[in-house]
PDB file of C-alpha atoms in Angstrom:
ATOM      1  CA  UNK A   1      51.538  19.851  -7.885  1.00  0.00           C
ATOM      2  CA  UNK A   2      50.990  19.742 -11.520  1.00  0.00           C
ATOM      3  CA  UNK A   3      47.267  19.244 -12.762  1.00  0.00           C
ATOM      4  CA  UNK A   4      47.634  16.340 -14.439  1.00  0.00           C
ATOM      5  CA  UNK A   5      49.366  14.997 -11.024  1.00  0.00           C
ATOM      6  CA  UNK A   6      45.889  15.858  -9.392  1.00  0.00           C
ATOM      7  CA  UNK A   7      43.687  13.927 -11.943  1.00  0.00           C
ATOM      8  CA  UNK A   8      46.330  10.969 -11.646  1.00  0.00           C
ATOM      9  CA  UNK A   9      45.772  10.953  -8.107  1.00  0.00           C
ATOM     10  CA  UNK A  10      41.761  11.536  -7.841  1.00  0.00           C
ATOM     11  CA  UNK A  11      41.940   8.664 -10.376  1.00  0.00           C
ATOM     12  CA  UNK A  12      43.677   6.264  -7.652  1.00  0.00           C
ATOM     13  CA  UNK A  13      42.076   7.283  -5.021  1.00  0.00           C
ATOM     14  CA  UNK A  14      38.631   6.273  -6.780  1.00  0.00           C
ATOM     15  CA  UNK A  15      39.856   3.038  -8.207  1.00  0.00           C
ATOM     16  CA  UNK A  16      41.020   2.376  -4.513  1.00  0.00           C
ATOM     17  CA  UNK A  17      37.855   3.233  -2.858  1.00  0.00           C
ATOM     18  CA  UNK A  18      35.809   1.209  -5.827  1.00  0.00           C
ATOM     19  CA  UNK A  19      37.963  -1.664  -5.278  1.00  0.00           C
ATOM     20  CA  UNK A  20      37.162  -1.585  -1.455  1.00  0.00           C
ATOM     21  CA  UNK A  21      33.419  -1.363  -1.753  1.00  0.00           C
ATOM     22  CA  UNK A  22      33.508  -3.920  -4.493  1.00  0.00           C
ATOM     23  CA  UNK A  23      35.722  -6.517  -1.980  1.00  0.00           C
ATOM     24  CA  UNK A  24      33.174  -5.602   0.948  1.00  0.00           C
ATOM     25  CA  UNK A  25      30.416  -6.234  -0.762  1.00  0.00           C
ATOM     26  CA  UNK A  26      31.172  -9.671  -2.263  1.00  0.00           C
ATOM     27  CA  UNK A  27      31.970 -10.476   1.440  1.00  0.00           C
ATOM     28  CA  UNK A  28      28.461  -9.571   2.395  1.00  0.00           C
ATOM     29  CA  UNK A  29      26.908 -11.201  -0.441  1.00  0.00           C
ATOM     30  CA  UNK A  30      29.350 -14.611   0.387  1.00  0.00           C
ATOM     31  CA  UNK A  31      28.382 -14.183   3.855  1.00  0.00           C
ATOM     32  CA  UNK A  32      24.382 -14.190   3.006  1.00  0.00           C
ATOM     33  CA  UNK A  33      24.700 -17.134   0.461  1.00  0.00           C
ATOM     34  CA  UNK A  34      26.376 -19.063   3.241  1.00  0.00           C
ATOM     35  CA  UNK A  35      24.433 -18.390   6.308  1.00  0.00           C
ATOM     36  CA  UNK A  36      21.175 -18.792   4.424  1.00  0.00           C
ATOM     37  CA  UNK A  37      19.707 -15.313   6.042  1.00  0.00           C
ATOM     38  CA  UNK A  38      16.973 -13.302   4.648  1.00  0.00           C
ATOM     39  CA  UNK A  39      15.894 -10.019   4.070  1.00  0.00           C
ATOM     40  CA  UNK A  40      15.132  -8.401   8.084  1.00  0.00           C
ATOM     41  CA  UNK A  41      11.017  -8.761   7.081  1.00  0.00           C
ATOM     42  CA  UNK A  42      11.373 -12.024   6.798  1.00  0.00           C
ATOM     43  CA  UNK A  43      13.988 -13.032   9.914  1.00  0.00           C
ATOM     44  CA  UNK A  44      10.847 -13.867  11.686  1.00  0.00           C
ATOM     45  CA  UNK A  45      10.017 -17.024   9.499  1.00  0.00           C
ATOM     46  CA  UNK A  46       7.838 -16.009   6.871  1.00  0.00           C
ATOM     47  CA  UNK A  47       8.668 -16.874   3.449  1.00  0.00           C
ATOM     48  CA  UNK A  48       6.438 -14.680   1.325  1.00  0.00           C
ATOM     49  CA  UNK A  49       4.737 -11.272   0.645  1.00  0.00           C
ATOM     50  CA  UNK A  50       0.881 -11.104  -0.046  1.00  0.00           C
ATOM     51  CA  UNK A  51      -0.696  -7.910  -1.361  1.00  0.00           C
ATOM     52  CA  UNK A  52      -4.304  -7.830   1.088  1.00  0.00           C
ATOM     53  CA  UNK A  53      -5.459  -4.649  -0.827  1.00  0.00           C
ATOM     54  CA  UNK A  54      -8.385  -3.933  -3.760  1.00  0.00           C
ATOM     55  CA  UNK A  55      -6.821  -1.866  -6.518  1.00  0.00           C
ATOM     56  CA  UNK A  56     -10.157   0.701  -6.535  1.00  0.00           C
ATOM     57  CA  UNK A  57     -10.842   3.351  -9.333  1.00  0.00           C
ATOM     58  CA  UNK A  58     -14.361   4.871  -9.797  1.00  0.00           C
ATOM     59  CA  UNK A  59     -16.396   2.063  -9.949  1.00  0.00           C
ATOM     60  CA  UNK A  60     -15.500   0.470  -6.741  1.00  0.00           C
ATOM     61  CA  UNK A  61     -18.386  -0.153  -4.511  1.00  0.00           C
ATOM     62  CA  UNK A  62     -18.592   2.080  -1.175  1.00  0.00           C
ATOM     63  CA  UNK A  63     -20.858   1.821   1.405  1.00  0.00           C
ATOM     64  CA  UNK A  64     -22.863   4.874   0.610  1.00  0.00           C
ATOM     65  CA  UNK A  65     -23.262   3.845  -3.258  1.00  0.00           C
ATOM     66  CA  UNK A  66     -21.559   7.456  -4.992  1.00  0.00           C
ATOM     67  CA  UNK A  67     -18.437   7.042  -6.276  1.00  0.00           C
ATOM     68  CA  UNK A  68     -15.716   7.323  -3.650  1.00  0.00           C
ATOM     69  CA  UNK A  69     -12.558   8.061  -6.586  1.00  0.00           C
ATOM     70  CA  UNK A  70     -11.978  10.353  -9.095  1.00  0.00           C
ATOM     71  CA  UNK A  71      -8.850  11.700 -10.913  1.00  0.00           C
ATOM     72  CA  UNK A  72      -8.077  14.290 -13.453  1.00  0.00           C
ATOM     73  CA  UNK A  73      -4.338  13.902 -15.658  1.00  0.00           C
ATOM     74  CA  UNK A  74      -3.289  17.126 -15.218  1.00  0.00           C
ATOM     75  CA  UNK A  75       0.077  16.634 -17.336  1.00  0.00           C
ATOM     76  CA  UNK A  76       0.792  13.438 -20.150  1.00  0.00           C
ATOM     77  CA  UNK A  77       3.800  12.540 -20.803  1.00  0.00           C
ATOM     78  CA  UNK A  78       3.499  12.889 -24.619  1.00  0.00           C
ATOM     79  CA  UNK A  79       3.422  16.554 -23.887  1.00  0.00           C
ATOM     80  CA  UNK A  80       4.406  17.498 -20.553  1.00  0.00           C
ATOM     81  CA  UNK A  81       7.568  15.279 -20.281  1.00  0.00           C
ATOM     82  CA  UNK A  82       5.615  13.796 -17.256  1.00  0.00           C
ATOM     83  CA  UNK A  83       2.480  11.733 -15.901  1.00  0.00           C
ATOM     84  CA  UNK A  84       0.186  13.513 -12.803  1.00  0.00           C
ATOM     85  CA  UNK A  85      -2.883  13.022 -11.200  1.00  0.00           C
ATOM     86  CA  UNK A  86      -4.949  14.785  -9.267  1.00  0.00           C
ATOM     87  CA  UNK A  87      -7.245  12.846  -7.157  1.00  0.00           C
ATOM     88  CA  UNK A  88     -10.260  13.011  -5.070  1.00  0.00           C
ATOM     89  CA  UNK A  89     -10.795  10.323  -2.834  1.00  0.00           C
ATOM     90  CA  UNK A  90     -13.046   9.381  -0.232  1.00  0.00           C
ATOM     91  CA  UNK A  91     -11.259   8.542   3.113  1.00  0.00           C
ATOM     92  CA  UNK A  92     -13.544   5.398   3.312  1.00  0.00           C
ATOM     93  CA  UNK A  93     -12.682   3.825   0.082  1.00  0.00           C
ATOM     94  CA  UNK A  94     -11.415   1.018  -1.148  1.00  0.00           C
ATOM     95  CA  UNK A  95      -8.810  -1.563   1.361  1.00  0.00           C
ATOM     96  CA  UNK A  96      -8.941   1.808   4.335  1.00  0.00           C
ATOM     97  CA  UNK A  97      -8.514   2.310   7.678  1.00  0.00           C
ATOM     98  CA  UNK A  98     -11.138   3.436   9.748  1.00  0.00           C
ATOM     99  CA  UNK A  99      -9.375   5.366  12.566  1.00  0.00           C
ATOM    100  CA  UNK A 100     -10.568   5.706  16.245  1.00  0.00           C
ATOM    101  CA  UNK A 101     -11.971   9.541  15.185  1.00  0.00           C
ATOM    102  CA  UNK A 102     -14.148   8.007  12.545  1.00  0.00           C
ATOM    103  CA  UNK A 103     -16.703   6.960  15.833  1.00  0.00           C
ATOM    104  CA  UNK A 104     -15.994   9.217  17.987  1.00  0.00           C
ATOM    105  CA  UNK A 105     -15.796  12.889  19.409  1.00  0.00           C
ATOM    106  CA  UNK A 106     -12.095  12.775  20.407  1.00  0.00           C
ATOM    107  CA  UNK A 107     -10.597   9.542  19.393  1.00  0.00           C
ATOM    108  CA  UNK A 108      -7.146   9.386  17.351  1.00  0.00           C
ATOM    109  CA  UNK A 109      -6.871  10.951  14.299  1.00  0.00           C
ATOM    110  CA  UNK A 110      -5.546   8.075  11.018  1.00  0.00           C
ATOM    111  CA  UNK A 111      -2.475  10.103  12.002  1.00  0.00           C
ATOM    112  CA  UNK A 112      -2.112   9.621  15.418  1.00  0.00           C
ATOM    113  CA  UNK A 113      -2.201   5.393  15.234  1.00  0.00           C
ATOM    114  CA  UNK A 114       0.945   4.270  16.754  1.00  0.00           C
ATOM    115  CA  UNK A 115       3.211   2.881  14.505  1.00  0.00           C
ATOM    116  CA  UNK A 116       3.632  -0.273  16.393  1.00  0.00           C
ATOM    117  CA  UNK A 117      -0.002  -1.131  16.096  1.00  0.00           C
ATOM    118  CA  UNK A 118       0.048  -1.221  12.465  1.00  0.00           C
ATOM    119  CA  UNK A 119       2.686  -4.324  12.084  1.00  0.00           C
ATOM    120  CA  UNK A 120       0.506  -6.744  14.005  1.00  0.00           C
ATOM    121  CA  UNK A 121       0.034 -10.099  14.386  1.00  0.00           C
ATOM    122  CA  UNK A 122      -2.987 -11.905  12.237  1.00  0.00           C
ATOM    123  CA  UNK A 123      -5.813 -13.698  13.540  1.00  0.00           C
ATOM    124  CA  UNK A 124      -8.671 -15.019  10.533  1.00  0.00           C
ATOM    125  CA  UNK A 125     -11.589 -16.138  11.965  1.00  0.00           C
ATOM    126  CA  UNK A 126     -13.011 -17.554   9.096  1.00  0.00           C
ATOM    127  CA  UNK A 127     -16.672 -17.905   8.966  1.00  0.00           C
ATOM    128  CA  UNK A 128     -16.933 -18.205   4.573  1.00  0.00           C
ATOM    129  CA  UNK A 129     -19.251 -21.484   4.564  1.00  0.00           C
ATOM    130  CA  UNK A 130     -21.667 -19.595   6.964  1.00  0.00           C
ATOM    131  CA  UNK A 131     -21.852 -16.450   4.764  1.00  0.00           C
ATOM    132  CA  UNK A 132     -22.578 -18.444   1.551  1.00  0.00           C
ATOM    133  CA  UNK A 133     -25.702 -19.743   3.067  1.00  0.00           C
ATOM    134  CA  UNK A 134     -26.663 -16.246   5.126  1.00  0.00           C
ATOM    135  CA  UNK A 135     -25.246 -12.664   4.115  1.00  0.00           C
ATOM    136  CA  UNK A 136     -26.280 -11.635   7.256  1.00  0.00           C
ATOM    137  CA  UNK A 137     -24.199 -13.851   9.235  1.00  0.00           C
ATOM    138  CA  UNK A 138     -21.863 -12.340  11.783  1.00  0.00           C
ATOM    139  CA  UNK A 139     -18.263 -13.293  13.891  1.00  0.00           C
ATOM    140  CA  UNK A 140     -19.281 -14.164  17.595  1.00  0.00           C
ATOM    141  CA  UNK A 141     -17.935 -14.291  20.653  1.00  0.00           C
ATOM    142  CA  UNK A 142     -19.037 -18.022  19.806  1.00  0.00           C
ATOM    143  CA  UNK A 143     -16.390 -18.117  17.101  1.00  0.00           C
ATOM    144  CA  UNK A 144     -13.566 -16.506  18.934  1.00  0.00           C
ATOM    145  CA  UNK A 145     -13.817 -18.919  21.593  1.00  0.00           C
ATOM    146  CA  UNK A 146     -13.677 -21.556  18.802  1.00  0.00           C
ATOM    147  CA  UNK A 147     -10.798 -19.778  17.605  1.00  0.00           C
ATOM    148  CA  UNK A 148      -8.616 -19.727  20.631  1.00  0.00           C
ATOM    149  CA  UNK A 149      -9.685 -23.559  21.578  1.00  0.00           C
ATOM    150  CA  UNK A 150      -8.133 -24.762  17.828  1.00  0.00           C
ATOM    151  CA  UNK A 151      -5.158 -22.053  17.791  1.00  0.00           C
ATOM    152  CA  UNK A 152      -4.456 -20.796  21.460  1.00  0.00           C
ATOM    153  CA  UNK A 153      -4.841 -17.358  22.856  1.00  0.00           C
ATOM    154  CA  UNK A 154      -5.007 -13.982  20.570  1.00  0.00           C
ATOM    155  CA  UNK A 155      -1.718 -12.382  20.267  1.00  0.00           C
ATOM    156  CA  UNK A 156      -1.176  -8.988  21.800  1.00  0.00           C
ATOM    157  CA  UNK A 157      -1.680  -6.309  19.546  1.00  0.00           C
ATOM    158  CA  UNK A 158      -3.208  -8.807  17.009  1.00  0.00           C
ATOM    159  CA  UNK A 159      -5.370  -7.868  14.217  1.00  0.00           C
ATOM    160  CA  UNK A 160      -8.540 -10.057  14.398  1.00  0.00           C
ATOM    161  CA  UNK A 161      -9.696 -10.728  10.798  1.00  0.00           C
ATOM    162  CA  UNK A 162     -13.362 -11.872   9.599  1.00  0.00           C
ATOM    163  CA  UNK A 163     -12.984 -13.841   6.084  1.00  0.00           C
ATOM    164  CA  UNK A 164     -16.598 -14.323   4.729  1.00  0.00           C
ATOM    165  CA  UNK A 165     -15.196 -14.685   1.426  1.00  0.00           C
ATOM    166  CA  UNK A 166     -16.997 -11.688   0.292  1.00  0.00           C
ATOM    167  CA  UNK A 167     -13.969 -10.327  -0.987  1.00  0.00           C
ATOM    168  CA  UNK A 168     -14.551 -12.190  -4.263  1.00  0.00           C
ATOM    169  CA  UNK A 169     -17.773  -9.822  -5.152  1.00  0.00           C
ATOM    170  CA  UNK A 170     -15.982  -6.302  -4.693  1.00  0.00           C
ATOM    171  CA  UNK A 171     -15.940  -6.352  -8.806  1.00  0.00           C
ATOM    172  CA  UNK A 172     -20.227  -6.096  -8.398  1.00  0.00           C
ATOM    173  CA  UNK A 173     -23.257  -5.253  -6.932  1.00  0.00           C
ATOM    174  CA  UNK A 174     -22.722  -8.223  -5.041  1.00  0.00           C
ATOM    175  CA  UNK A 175     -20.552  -6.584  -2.697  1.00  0.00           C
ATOM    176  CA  UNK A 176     -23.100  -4.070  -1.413  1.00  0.00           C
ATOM    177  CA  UNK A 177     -25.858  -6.683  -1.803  1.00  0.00           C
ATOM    178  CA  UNK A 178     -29.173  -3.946  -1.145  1.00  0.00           C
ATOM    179  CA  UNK A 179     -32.335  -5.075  -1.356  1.00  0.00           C
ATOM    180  CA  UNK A 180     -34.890  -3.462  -3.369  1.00  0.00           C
ATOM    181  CA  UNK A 181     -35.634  -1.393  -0.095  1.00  0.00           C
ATOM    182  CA  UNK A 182     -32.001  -0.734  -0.586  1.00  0.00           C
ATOM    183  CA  UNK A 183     -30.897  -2.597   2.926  1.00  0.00           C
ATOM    184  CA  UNK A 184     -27.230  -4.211   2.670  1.00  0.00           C
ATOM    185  CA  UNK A 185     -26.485  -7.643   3.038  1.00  0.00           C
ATOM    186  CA  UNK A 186     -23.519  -8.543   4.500  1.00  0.00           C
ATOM    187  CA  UNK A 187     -21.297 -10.311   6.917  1.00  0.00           C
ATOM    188  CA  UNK A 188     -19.406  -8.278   9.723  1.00  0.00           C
ATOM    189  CA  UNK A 189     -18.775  -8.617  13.481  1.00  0.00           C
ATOM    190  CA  UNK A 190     -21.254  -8.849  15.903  1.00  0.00           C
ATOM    191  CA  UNK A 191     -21.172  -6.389  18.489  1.00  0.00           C
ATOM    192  CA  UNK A 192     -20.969  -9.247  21.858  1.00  0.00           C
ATOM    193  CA  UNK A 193     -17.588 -10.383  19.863  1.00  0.00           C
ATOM    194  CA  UNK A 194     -16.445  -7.228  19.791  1.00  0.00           C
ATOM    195  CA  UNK A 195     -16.768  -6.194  23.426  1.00  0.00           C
ATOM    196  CA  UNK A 196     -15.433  -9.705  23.971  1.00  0.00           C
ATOM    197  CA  UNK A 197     -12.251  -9.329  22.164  1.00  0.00           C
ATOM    198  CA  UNK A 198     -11.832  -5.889  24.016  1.00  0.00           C
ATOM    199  CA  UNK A 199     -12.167  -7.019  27.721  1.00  0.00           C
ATOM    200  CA  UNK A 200     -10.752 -10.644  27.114  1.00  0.00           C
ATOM    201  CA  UNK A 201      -7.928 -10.109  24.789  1.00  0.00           C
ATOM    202  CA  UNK A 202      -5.068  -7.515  23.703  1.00  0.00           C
ATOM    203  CA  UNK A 203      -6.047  -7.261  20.012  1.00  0.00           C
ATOM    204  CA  UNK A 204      -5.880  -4.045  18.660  1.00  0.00           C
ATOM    205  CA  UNK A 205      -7.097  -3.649  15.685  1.00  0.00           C
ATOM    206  CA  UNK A 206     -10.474  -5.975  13.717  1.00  0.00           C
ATOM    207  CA  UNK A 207     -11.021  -6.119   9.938  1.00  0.00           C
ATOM    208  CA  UNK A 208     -12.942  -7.364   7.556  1.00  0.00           C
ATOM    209  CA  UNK A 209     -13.349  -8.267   3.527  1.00  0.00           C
ATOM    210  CA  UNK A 210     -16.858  -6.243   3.274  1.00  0.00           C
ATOM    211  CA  UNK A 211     -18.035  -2.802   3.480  1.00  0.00           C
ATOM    212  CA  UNK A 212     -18.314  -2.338   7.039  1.00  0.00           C
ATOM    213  CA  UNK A 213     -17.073  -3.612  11.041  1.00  0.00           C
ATOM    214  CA  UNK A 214     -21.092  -4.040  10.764  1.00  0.00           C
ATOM    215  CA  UNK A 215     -22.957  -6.154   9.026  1.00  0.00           C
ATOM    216  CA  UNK A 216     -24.814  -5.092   6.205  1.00  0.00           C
ATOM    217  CA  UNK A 217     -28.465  -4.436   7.974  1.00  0.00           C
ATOM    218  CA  UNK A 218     -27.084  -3.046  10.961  1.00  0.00           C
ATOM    219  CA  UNK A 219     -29.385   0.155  12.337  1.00  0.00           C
ATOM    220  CA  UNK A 220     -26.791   2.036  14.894  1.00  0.00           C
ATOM    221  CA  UNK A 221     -23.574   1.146  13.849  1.00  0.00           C
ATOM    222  CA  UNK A 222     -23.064  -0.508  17.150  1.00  0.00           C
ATOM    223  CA  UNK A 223     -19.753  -2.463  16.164  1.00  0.00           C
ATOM    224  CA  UNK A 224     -17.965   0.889  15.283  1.00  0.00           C
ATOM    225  CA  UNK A 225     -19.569   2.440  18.687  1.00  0.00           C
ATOM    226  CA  UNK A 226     -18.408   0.171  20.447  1.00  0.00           C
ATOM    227  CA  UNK A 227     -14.672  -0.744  19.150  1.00  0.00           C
ATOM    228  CA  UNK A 228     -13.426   2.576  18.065  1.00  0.00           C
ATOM    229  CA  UNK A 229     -13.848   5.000  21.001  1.00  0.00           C
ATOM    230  CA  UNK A 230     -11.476   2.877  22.758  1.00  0.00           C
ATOM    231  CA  UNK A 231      -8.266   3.909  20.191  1.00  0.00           C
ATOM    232  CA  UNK A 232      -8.493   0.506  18.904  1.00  0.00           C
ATOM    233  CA  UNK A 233      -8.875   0.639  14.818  1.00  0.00           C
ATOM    234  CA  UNK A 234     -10.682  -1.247  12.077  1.00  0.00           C
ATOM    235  CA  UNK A 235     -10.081  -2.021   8.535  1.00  0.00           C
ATOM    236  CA  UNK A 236     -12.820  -2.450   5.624  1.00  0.00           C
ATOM    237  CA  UNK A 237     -12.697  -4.326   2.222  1.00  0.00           C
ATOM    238  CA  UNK A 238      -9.428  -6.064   2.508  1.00  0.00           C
ATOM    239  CA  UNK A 239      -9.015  -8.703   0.155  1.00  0.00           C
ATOM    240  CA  UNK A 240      -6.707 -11.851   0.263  1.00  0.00           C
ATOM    241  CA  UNK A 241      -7.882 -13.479   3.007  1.00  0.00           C
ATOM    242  CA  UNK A 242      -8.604 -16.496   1.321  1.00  0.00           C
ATOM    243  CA  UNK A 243      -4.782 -17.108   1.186  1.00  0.00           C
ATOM    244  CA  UNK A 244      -4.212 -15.967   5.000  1.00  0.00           C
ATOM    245  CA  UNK A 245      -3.378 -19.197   7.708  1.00  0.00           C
ATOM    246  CA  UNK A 246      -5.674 -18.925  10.918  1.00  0.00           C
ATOM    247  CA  UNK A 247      -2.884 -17.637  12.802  1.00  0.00           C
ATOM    248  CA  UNK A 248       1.170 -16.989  12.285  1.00  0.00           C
ATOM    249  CA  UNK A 249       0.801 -14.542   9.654  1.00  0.00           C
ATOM    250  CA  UNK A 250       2.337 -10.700  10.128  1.00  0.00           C
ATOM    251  CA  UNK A 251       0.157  -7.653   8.654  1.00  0.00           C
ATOM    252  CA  UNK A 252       1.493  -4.792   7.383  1.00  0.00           C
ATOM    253  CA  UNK A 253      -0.976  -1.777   7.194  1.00  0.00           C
ATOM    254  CA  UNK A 254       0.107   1.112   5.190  1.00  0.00           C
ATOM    255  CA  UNK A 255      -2.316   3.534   6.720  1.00  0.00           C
ATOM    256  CA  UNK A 256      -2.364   7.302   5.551  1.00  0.00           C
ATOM    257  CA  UNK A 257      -0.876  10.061   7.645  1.00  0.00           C
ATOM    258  CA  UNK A 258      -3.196  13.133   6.601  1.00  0.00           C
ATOM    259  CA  UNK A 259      -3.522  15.290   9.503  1.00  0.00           C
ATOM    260  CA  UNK A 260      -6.919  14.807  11.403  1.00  0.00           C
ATOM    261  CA  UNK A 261      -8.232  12.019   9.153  1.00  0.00           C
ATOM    262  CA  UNK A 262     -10.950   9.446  10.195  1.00  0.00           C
ATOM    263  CA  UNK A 263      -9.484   7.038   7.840  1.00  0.00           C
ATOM    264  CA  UNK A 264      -7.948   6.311   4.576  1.00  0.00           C
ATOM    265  CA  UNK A 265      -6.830   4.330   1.898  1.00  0.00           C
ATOM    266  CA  UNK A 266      -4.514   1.994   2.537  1.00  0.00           C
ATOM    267  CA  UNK A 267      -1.918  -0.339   0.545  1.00  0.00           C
ATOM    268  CA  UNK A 268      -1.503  -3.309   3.203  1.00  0.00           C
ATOM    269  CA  UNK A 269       0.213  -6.951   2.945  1.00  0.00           C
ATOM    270  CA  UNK A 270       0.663  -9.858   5.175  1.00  0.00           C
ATOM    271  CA  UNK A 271       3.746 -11.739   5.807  1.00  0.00           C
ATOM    272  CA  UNK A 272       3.558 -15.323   6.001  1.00  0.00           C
TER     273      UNK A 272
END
């Protein structure tokens, strides 16, 4: 066969396959437009995205009070052809996970959370007006049980999430709130509520929109003692709470997979 033959027919056989995608596709897209279906993350009902994650740089508060973020441009664009970073970041800093390991001697690793527990249901205990008038104030078992009276049981695997509105002072010193003996002030979940939600329900996972499980003053850490060393996990500073429905929304949490880590970052979003 001449070469010219072979061009002429590579040129059909493209044009043919082009037109066959092209048909298929308008199908699908006809087929969409008609049935009214959505994207798979939403087939479950939810109509919209929300980003539940602090963009953090240097000056974000951390529990400790040193800076938890740094990063050095190691190329520019204007000379390099490209942008890069290099960072140094504190596992606990920013929206993170605190992994089972963080709390104990042999708990899972950030890497080792199962998948499945990190699309959960969310549950927001929301305890905002109490905070406003007491930074020390804590979720109870009190409040759970108030919970599950107005909404019904916690969902297995659920993510149980204090809102103390708190989330509106990451941007200060507000957010760590020390004294001028440098104690913290701020909400978290009391210890009783969290052996509670481990020998009553299946949640998996608690968060909250301050610095720690804890509250601010707490002396042992008895909140992390006592949730984490079961393989259950946590989650610190999330933001967007204030936009979260007591109970129907889906969380998302993008946690880190560096091997053996305690925690990490984490870019996480609720479905609703």
């Amino acid at each position: 066969m001449c070469d010219i033959c072979v061009i002429n027919a590579v040129k059909d056989k493209m044009l043919s396959r082009r037109a066959f995608f092209a048909s298929g596709a308008a199908v699908a897209a006809a087929s969409v437009l008609t049935s009214g279906a959505t994207t798979p993350a939403m087939a479950a009902g939810h109509g919209s995205v929300v980003d539940m994650t602090h963009v953090y740089d240097h000056d974000f508060p951390t529990y400790f009070g040193a800076p938890g973020f740094s990063g050095e441009q190691l190329f520019k664009f204007d000379k390099d052809g490209f942008n890069l970073f290099q960072l140094m970041i504190n596992e606990h800093t920013g929206t993170h996970v605190d992994a089972p390991l963080h709390f104990s001697a042999d708990g899972q690793s950030v890497d080792e959370l199962p998948v499945s527990s990190l699309v959960c249901p969310l549950a927001v205990i929301d305890i905002a007006a109490r905070a406003a008038e007491d930074a020390d104030a804590q979720v109870t078992p009190d409040d759970i049980k108030a919970w599950i009276d107005t909404n019904g049981p916690i969902p297995d695997g659920a993510c149980v999430a204090m809102h103390s509105g708190w989330a509106d002072k990451a941007d200060g010193d507000g957010f760590r709130n020390a004294d001028d003996e440098g104690v913290m002030h701020f909400p978290g979940f009391h210890v009783e509520a969290a052996k509670m939600l481990i020998e009553e329900t299946g949640a998996r996972s608690i968060a909250v929109d301050t610095l720690s499980l804890d509250f601010g003053q707490s002396p042992d850490f008895a909140t992390h003692y006592e949730w984490l060393p079961t393989n259950r996990y946590g989650i610190e500073c999330l933001a967007g709470l204030d936009k979260m429905p007591a109970t129907g929304a889906t969380l998302v949490v993008g946690a880190p997979t560096h091997r053996g880590g305690t925690g990490g970052p984490a870019r996480i979003f609720a479905m609703v």
